[in-house]
Coordinates of C-alpha atoms in Angstrom, one line a residue:
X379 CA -33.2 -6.1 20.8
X380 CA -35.9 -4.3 22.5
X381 CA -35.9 -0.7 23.1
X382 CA -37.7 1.5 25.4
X383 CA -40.9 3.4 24.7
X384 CA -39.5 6.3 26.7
X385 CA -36.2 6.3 24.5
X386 CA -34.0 6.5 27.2
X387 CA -32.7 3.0 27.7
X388 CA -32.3 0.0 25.6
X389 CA -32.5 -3.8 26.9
X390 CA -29.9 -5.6 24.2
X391 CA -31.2 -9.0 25.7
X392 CA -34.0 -10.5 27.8
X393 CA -31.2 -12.2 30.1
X394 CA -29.6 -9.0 30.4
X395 CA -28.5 -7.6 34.2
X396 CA -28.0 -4.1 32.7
X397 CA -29.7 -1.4 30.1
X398 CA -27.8 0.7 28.2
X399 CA -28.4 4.4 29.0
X400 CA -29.4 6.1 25.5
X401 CA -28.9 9.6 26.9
X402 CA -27.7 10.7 30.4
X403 CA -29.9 9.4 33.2
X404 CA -30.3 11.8 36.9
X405 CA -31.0 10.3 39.8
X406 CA -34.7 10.3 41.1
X407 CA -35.8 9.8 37.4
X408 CA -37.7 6.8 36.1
X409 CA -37.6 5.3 32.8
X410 CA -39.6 2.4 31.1
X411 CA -38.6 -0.6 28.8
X412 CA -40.9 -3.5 27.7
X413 CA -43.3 -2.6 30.2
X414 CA -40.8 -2.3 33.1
X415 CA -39.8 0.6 35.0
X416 CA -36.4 1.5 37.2
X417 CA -36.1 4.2 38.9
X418 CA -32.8 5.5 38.5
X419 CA -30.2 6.8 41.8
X420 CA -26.9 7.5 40.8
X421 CA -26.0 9.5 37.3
X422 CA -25.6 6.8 34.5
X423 CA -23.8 8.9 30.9
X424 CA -25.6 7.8 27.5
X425 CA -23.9 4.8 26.1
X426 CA -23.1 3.8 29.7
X427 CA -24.8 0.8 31.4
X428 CA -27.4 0.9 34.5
X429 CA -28.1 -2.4 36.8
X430 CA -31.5 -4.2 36.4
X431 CA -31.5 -5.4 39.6
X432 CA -29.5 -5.8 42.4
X433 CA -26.0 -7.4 42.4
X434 CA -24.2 -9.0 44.8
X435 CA -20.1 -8.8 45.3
X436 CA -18.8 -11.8 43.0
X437 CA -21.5 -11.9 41.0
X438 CA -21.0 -12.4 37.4
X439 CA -23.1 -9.8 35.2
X440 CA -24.2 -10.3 31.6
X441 CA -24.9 -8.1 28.7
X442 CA -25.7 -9.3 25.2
X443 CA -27.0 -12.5 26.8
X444 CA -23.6 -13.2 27.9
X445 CA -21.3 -12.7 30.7
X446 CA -19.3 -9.4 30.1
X447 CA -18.1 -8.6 33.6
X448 CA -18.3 -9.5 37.6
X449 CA -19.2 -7.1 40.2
X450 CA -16.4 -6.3 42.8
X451 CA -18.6 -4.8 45.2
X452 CA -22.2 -4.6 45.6
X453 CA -24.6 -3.1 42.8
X454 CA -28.0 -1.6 43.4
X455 CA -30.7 -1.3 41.0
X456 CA -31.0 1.6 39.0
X457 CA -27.2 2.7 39.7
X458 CA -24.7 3.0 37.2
X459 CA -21.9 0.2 36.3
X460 CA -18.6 1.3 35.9
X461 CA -14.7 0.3 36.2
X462 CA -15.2 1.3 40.2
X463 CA -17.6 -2.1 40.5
X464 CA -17.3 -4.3 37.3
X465 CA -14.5 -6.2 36.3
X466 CA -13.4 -8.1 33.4
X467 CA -14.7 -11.8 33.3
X468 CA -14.2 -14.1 31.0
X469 CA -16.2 -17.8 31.0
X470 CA -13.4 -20.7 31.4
X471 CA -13.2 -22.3 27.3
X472 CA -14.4 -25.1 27.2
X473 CA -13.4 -27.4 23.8
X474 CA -16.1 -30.2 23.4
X475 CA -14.9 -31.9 20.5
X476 CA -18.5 -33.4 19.8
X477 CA -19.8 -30.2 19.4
X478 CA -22.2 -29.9 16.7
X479 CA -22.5 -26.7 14.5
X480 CA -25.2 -25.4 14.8
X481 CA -28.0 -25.4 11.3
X482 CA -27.6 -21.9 9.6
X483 CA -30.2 -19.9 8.3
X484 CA -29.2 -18.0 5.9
X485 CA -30.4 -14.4 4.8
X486 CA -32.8 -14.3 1.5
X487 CA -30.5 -12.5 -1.0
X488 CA -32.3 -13.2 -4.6
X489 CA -32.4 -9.4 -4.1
X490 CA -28.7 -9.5 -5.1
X491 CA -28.1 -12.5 -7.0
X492 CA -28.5 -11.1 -10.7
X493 CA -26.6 -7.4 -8.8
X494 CA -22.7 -6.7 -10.0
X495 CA -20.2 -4.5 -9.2
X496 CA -17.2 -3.5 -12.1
X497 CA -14.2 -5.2 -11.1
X498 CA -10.8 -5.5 -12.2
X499 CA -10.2 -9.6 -13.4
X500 CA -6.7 -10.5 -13.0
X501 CA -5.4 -13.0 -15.4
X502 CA -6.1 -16.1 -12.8
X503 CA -9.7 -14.7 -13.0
X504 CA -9.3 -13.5 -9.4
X505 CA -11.2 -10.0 -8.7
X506 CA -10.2 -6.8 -7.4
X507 CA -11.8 -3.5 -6.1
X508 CA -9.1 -1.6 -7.3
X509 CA -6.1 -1.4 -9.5
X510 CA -3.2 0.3 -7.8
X511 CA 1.0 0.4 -8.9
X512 CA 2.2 -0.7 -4.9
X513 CA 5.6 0.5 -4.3
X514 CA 7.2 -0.5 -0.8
X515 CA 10.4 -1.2 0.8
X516 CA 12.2 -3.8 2.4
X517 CA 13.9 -2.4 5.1
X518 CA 13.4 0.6 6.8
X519 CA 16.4 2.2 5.3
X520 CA 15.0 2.7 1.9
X521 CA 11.6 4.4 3.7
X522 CA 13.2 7.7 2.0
X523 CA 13.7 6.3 -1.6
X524 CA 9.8 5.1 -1.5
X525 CA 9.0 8.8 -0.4
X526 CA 10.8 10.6 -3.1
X527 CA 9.4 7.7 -5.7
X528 CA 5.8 8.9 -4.3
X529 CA 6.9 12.8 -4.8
X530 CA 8.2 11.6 -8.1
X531 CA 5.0 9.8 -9.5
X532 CA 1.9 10.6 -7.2
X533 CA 1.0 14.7 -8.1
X534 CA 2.7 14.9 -11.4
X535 CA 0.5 12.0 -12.3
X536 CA -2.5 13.7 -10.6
X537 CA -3.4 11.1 -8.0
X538 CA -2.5 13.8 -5.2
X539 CA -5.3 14.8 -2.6
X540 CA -5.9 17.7 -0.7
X541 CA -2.3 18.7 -1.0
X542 CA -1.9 21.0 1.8
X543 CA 1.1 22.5 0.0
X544 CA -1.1 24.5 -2.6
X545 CA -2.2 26.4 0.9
X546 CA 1.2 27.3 2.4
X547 CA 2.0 28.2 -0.8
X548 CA -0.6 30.2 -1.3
X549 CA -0.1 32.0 2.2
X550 CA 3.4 33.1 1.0
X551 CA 1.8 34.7 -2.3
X552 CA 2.8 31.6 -4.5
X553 CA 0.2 29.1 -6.6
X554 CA -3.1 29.9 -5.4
X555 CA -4.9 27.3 -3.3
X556 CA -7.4 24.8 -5.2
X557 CA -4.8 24.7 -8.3
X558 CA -5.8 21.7 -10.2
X559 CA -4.2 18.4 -10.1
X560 CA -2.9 17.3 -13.3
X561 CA -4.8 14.9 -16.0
X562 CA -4.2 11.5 -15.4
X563 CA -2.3 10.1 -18.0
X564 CA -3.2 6.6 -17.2
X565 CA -6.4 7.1 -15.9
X566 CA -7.2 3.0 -15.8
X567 CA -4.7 2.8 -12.6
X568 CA -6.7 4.1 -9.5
X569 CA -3.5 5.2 -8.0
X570 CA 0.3 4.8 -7.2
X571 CA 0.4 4.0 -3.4
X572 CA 3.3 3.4 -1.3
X573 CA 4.0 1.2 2.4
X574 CA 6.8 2.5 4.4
X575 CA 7.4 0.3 7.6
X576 CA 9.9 0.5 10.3
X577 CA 10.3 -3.4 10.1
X578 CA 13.4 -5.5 7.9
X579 CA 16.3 -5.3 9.9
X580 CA 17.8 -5.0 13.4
X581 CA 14.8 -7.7 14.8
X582 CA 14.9 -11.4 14.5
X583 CA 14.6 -13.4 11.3
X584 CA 10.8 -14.8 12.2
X585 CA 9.8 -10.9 11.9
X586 CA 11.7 -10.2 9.0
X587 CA 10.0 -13.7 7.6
X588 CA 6.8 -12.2 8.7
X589 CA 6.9 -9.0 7.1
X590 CA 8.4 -11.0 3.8
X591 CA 4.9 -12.7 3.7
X592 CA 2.8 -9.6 4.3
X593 CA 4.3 -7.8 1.5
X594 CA 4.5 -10.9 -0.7
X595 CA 0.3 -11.2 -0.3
X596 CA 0.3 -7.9 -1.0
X597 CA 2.0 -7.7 -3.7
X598 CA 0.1 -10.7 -5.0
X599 CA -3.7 -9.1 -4.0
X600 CA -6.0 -8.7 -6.8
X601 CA -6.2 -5.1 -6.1
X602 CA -2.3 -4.6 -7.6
X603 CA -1.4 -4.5 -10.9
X604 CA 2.5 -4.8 -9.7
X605 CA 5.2 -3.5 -7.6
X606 CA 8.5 -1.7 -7.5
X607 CA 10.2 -2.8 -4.6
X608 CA 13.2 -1.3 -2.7
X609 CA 15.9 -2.8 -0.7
X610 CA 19.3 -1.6 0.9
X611 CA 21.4 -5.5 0.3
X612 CA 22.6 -6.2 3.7
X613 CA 19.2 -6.5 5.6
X614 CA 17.1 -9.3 7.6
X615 CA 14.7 -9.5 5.1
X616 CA 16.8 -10.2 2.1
X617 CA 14.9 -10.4 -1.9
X618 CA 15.8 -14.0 -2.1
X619 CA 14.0 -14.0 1.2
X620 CA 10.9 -11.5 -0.1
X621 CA 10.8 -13.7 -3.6
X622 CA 10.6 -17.0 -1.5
X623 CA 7.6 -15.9 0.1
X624 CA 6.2 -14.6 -3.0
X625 CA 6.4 -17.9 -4.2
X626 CA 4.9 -19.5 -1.4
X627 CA 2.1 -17.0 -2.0
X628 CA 1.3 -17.6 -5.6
X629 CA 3.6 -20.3 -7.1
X630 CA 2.5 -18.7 -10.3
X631 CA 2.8 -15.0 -9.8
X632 CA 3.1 -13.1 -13.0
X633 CA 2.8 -9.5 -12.3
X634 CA 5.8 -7.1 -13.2
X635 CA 8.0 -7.0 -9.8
X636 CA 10.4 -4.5 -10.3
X637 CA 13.2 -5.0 -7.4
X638 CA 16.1 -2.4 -7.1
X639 CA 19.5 -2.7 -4.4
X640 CA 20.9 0.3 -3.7
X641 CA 24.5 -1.3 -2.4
X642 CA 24.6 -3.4 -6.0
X643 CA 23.7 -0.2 -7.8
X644 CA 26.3 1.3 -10.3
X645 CA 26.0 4.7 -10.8
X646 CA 24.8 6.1 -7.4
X647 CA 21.5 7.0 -5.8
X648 CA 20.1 9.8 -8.4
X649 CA 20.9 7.2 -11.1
X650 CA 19.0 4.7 -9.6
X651 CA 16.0 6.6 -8.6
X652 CA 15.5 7.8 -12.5
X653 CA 15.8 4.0 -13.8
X654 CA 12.9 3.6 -11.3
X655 CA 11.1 6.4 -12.4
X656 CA 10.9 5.7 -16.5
X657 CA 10.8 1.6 -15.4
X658 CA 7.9 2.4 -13.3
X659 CA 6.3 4.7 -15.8
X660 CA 6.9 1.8 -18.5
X661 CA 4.8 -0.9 -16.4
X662 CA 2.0 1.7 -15.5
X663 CA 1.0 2.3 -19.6
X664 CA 0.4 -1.8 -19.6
X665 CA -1.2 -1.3 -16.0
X666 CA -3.4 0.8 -17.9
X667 CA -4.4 -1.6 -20.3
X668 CA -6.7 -3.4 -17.6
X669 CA -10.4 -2.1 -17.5
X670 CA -13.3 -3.2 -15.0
X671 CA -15.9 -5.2 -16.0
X672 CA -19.1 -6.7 -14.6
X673 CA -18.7 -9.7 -11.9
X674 CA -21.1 -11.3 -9.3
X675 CA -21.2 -10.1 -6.0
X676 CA -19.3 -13.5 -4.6
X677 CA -16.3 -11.8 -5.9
X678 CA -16.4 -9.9 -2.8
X679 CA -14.0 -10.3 0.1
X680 CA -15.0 -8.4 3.2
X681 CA -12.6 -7.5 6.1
X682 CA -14.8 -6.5 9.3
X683 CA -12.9 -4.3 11.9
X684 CA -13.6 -1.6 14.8
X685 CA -11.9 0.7 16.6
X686 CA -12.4 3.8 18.2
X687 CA -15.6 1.3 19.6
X688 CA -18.1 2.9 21.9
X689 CA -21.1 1.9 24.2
X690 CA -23.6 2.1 20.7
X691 CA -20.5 -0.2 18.5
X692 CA -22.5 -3.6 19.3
X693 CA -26.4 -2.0 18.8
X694 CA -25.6 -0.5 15.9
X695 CA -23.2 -0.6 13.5
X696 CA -21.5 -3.8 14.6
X697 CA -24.4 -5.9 13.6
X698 CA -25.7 -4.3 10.2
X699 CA -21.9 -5.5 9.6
X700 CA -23.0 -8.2 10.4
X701 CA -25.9 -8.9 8.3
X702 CA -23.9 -7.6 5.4
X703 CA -21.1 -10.4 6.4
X704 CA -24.5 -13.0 5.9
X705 CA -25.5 -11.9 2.8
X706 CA -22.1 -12.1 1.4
X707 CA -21.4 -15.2 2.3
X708 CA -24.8 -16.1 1.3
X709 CA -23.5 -14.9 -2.2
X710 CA -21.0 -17.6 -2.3
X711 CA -18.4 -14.4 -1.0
X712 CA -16.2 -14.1 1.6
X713 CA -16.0 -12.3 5.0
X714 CA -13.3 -12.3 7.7
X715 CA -13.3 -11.4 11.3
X716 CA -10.2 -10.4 13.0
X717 CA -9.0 -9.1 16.7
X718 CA -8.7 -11.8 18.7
X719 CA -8.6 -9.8 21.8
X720 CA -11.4 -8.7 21.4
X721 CA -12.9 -11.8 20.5
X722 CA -12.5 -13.1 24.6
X723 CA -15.3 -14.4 26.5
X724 CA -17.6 -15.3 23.1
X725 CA -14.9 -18.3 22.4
X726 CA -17.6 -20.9 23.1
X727 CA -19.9 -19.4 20.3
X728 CA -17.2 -18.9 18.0
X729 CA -16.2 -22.4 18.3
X730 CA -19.3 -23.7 18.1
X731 CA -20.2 -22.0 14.5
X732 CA -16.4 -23.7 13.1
X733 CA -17.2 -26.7 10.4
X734 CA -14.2 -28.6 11.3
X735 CA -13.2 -29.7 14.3
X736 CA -9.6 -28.6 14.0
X737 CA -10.6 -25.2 13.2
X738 CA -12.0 -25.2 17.1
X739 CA -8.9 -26.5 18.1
X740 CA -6.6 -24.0 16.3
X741 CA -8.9 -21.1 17.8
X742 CA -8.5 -22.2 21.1
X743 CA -4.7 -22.8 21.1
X744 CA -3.9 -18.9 19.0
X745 CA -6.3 -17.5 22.0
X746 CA -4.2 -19.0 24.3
X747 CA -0.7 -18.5 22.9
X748 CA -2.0 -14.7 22.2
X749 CA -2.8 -14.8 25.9
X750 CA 0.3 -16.3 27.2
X751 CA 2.8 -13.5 25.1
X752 CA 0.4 -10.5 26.8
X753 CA 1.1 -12.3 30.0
X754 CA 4.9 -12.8 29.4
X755 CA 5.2 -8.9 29.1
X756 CA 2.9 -7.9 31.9
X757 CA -0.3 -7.4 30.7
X758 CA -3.7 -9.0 29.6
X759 CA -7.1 -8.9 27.5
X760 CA -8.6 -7.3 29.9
X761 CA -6.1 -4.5 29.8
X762 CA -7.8 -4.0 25.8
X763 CA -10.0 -1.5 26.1
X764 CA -8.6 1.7 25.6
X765 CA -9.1 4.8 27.6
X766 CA -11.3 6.5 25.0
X767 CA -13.3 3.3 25.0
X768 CA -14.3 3.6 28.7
X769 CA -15.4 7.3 28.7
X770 CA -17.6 5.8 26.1
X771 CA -19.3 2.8 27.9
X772 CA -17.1 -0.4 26.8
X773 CA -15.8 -1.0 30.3
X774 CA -14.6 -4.5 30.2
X775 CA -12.5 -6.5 27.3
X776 CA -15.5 -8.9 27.6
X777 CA -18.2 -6.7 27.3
X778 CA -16.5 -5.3 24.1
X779 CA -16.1 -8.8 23.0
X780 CA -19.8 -9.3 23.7
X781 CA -20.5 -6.4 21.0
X782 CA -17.0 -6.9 18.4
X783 CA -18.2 -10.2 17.5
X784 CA -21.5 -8.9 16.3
X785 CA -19.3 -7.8 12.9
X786 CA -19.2 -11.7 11.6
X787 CA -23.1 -12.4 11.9
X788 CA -23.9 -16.2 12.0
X789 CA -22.7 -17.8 9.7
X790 CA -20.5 -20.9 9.8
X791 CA -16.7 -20.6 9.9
X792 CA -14.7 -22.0 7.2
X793 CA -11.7 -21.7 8.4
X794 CA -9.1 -20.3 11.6
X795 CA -6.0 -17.8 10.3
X796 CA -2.7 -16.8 12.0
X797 CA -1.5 -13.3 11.1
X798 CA 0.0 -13.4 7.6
X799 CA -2.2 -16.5 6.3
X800 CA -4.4 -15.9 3.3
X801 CA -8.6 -16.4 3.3
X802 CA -8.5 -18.9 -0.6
X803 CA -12.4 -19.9 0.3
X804 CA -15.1 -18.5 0.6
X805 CA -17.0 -18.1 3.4
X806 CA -16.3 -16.7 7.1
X807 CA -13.2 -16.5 8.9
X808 CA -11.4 -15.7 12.1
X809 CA -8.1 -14.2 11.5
X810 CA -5.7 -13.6 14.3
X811 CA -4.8 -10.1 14.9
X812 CA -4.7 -7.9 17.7
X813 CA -6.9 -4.9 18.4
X814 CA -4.2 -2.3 17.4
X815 CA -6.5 -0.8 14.1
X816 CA -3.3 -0.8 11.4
X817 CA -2.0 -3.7 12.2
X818 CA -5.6 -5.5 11.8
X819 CA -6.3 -3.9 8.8
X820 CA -2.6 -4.7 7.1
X821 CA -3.6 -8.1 8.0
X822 CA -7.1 -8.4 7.0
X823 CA -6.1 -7.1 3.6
X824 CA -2.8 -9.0 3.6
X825 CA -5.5 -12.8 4.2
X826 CA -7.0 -11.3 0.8
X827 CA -10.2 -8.7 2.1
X828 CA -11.0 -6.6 -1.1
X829 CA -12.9 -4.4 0.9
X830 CA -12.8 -3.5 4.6
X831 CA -15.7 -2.6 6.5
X832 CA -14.7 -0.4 9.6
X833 CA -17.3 0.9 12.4
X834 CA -16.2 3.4 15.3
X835 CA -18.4 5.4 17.3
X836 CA -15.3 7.7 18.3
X837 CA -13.7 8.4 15.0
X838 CA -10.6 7.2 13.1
X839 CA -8.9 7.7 10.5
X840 CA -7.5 4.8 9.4
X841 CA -6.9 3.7 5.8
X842 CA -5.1 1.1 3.9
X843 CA -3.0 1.7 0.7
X844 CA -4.5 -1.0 -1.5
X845 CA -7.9 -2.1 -0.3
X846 CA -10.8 0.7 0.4
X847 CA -11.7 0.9 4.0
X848 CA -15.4 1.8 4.5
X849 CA -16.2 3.5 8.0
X850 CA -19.2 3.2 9.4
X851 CA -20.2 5.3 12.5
X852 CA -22.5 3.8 15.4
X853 CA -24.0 7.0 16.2
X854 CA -24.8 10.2 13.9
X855 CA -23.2 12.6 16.6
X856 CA -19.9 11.3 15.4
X857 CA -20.9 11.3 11.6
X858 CA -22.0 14.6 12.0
X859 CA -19.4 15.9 13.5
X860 CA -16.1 13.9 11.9
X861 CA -18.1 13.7 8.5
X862 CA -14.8 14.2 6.7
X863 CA -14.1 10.6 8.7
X864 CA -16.9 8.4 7.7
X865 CA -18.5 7.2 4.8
X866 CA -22.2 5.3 6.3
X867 CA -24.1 6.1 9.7
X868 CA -25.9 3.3 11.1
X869 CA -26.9 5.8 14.5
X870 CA -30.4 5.7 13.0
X871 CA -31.0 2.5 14.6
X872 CA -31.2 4.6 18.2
X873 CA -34.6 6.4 16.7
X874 CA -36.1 2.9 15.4
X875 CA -34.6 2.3 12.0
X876 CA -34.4 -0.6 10.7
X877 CA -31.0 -3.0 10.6
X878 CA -31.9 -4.8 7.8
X879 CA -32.7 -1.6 5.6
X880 CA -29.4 0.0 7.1
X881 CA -28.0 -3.3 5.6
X882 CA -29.9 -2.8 2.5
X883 CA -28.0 0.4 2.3
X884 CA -24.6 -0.5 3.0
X885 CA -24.1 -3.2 0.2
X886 CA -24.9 -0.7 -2.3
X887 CA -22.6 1.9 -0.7
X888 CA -20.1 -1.0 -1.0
X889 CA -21.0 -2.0 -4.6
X890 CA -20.0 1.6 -5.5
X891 CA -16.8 1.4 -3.8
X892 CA -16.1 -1.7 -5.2
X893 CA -16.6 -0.6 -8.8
X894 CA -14.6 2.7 -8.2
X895 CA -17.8 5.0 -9.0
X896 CA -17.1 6.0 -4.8
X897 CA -14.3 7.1 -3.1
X898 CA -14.0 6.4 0.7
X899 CA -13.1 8.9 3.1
X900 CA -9.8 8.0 3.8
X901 CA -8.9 7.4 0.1
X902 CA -10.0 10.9 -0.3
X903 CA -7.8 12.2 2.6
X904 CA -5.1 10.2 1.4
X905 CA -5.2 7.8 4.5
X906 CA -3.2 4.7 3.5
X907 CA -1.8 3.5 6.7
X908 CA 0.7 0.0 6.9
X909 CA 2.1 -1.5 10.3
X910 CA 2.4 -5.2 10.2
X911 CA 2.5 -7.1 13.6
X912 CA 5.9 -7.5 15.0
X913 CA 5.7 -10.3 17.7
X914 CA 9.4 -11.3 18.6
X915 CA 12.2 -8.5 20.4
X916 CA 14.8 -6.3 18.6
X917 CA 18.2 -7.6 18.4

């Protein structure tokens, strides 16, 4: 990557047919990279793209050394490529099973070998981040039970946040605001987190199967010390259906399940509701028992997702992930890249970087059955980008693509995931999810991430309610101004900085997190968001 004495503009790659504006370009204006100039004749916005040279109609244009889009009329140099000239293109996939991987050199990491983080061991010796009570329902019906369990447990337990009650109730001449949350009583469980879903009844029995699984590998992640679960009785997604998949999951699940049916329930509601209260309480003094201790970095399993991407998402931020991803997997841990959509038109690489054969042919065939349901309902890849995403430079599902792969550096890939199936070695892999942020998330946690990495150079949110999500912002305009949002800002990069230091940076930021001596952003906001991926109708 090679960018401009003059600041303006950045070439990503010598191959390149555009630059990418680094502040807002005027026409009549000239500007300088590698000893090139372009004079510049229509306005180009930072974090937009400018043509090199000139394009013809047809023409297929790259960025990141690879083609991101083709020109639907002709484009001059120095004038700005946008939606009105450039559309999506995609390179036909091409499976060549005598493809060779190619040799991996991996990242020098005796920096780290000897470095630990505390974790929480699990009997089985696998490794958390965390050690959370999960409570969840599973059927929709019971969302409100969940809700009043959380009210029952979360404040008078004093793993509340920001509560925003203290200030309306200190409007109406009540508690003042800031009152202190209570001590924790069990202060070796990180917290009591809940899922509610809209998802176990009234679609088809593969969904409810699907969202059996989710929960199961949730319920089994290293991160949970055990869960009180919560169903109606007459549901899709029976318990003999939930404990089946838990099963599947981990024949040798041990962890207290607690599992309570309203419609088999003697007593009524409130009844039930305080047997769940002092059984929970019960299971959270032996939760408590549990207390981190030193383990080697390859007990880390790294999710990698954006959202909220902008033009800067693969210069910056996208590709410290991806060192980190390296150096982890360097470590003997493991690191999985999701969003398959957004994964289009860099199939070829991808595939080429898969150990096994079949791996290359599973990739191939969930890109193509992904492809043919957005088809069957109208749409397409290229309709991924989202609107906020194109004010921001990302034009084109491919030219995203170009920069979301960036996240899972270059190492090889162990293995090729459908949504709901669990990452057991370490290593890289691709996980099938959409682009919609939750429903990546729930799945990259679900496959067994202990920790998610997260870049956006718009802002989000988004949190998960067992498994820290880091975000990491591609430019410090965004950090600066949705600090509250993000935990690590890699927008230094712009003003020369170097990746490999930002890198440096971020695995110690993530050692803390992982240990528990850091809270993220959206832990501290309370941000623990669950949708899993419902692919069939509603009956």
């Amino acid at each position: 990557m090679t960018v401009a004495s003059s600041g303006k503009v950045l070439c990503i790659h010598p191959d390149d047919d555009m630059l990418v504006a680094l502040v807002d370009l005027h026409p009549g204006e000239t500007v300088e990279w590698a000893g090139q100039a372009l004079q510049i004749h229509t306005p180009v916005q930072r974090k937009h793209k400018v043509a090199r040279r000139d394009c013809a109609q047809g023409e297929i244009l790259r960025l990141y050394g690879t083609p991101v889009g083709k020109a639907t009329q002709p484009i001059g140099s120095g004038r700005a490529v946008t939606t009105d000239n450039l559309e999506h293109y995609a390179p036909p996939l091409l499976l060549d099973a005598n493809t060779q991987t190619p040799a991996w050199s991996a990242p020098d990491v005796a920096r780290w070998q000897q470095v630990t983080f505390q974790g929480v061991v699990r009997k089985d010796g696998r490794v958390g981040t965390a050690n959370h009570w999960l409570v969840f329902p599973l059927v929709f019906c019971e969302n409100r039970n969940v809700e009043q369990l959380r009210d029952a447990l979360v404040r008078p337990l004093g793993y509340a946040q920001d509560d925003l009650a203290d200030f309306t109730r200190s409007l109406l001449g009540g508690a003042s605001e800031g009152t202190p949350a209570p001590r924790r009583p069990f202060p070796n469980v990180d917290g009591v987190r809940i899922i509610t879903h809209q998802g176990g009844c009234g679609g088809t029995r593969a969904d409810a199967r699907s969202l059996c699984r989710i929960l199961a590998a949730y319920a089994d992640h290293p991160n949970v010390a055990g869960v009180t679960v919560f169903s109606l009785g007459c549901q899709n997604a029976q318990v003999d259906m939930f404990k089946a998949a838990l099963a599947e999951q981990n024949p040798n699940f041990d962890k207290p399940c607690l599992i309570y049916e309203q419609q088999k329930w003697e007593g009524g509601e409130a009844a039930m509701m305080k047997a769940v209260v002092q059984d929970t309480l019960k299971q959270l003094a032996i939760a408590n028992a549990v207390v981190r201790q030193p383990v080697p970095l390859s007990h880390l399993r790294i999710g990698v997702k954006c959202g909220g991407s902008d033009g800067f998402s693969g210069i910056t931020a996208n590709p410290v992930l991806g060192l980190v991803s390296d150096r982890l997997v360097a470590l003997g841990g493991g690191s999985i890249l999701s969003e398959f959509p957004e994964l289009c038109g860099v199939e070829s690489s991808l595939m080429a970087r898969c150990i096994r054969t079949a791996d290359r042919q599973r990739f191939a065939d969930l890109m193509h059955d992904f492809e043919t349901r957005a088809h069957a309902v109208g749409t397409t890849f290229a309709d991924n980008p989202s609107p906020g995403n194109i004010r921001d430079g990302l034009i084109t599902d491919a030219m995203k693509s170009a920069g979301a792969a960036r996240k899972g550096g270059s190492s090889p890939i162990v293995a090729v995931l459908d949504y709901g199936e669990v990452a057991n070695q370490p290593g890289l892999s691709l996980l099938c999810t959409p682009g919609n942020d939750v429903e990546s998330v729930t799945a990259l946690v679900s496959a067994g991430a202990n920790v998610v990495l997260f870049t956006t150079g718009l802002g989000t949110p988004t949190g998960n309610p067992i498994a820290p999500v880091v975000k990491v912002s591609t430019n410090t305009d965004v950090a600066t101004r949705l600090s509250e949002l993000i935990d690590f800002d890699c927008g230094s990069i712009l003003q020369g900085a170097d990746p490999e230091v930002l890198a440096d940076g971020l695995m110690e930021h993530i050692i803390a997190i992982a240990s528990g001596r850091q809270e993220t952003q959206a832990d501290r906001l309370g941000q623990h968001d669950f949708i899993f991926w419902r692919r069939d109708i509603s009956l």
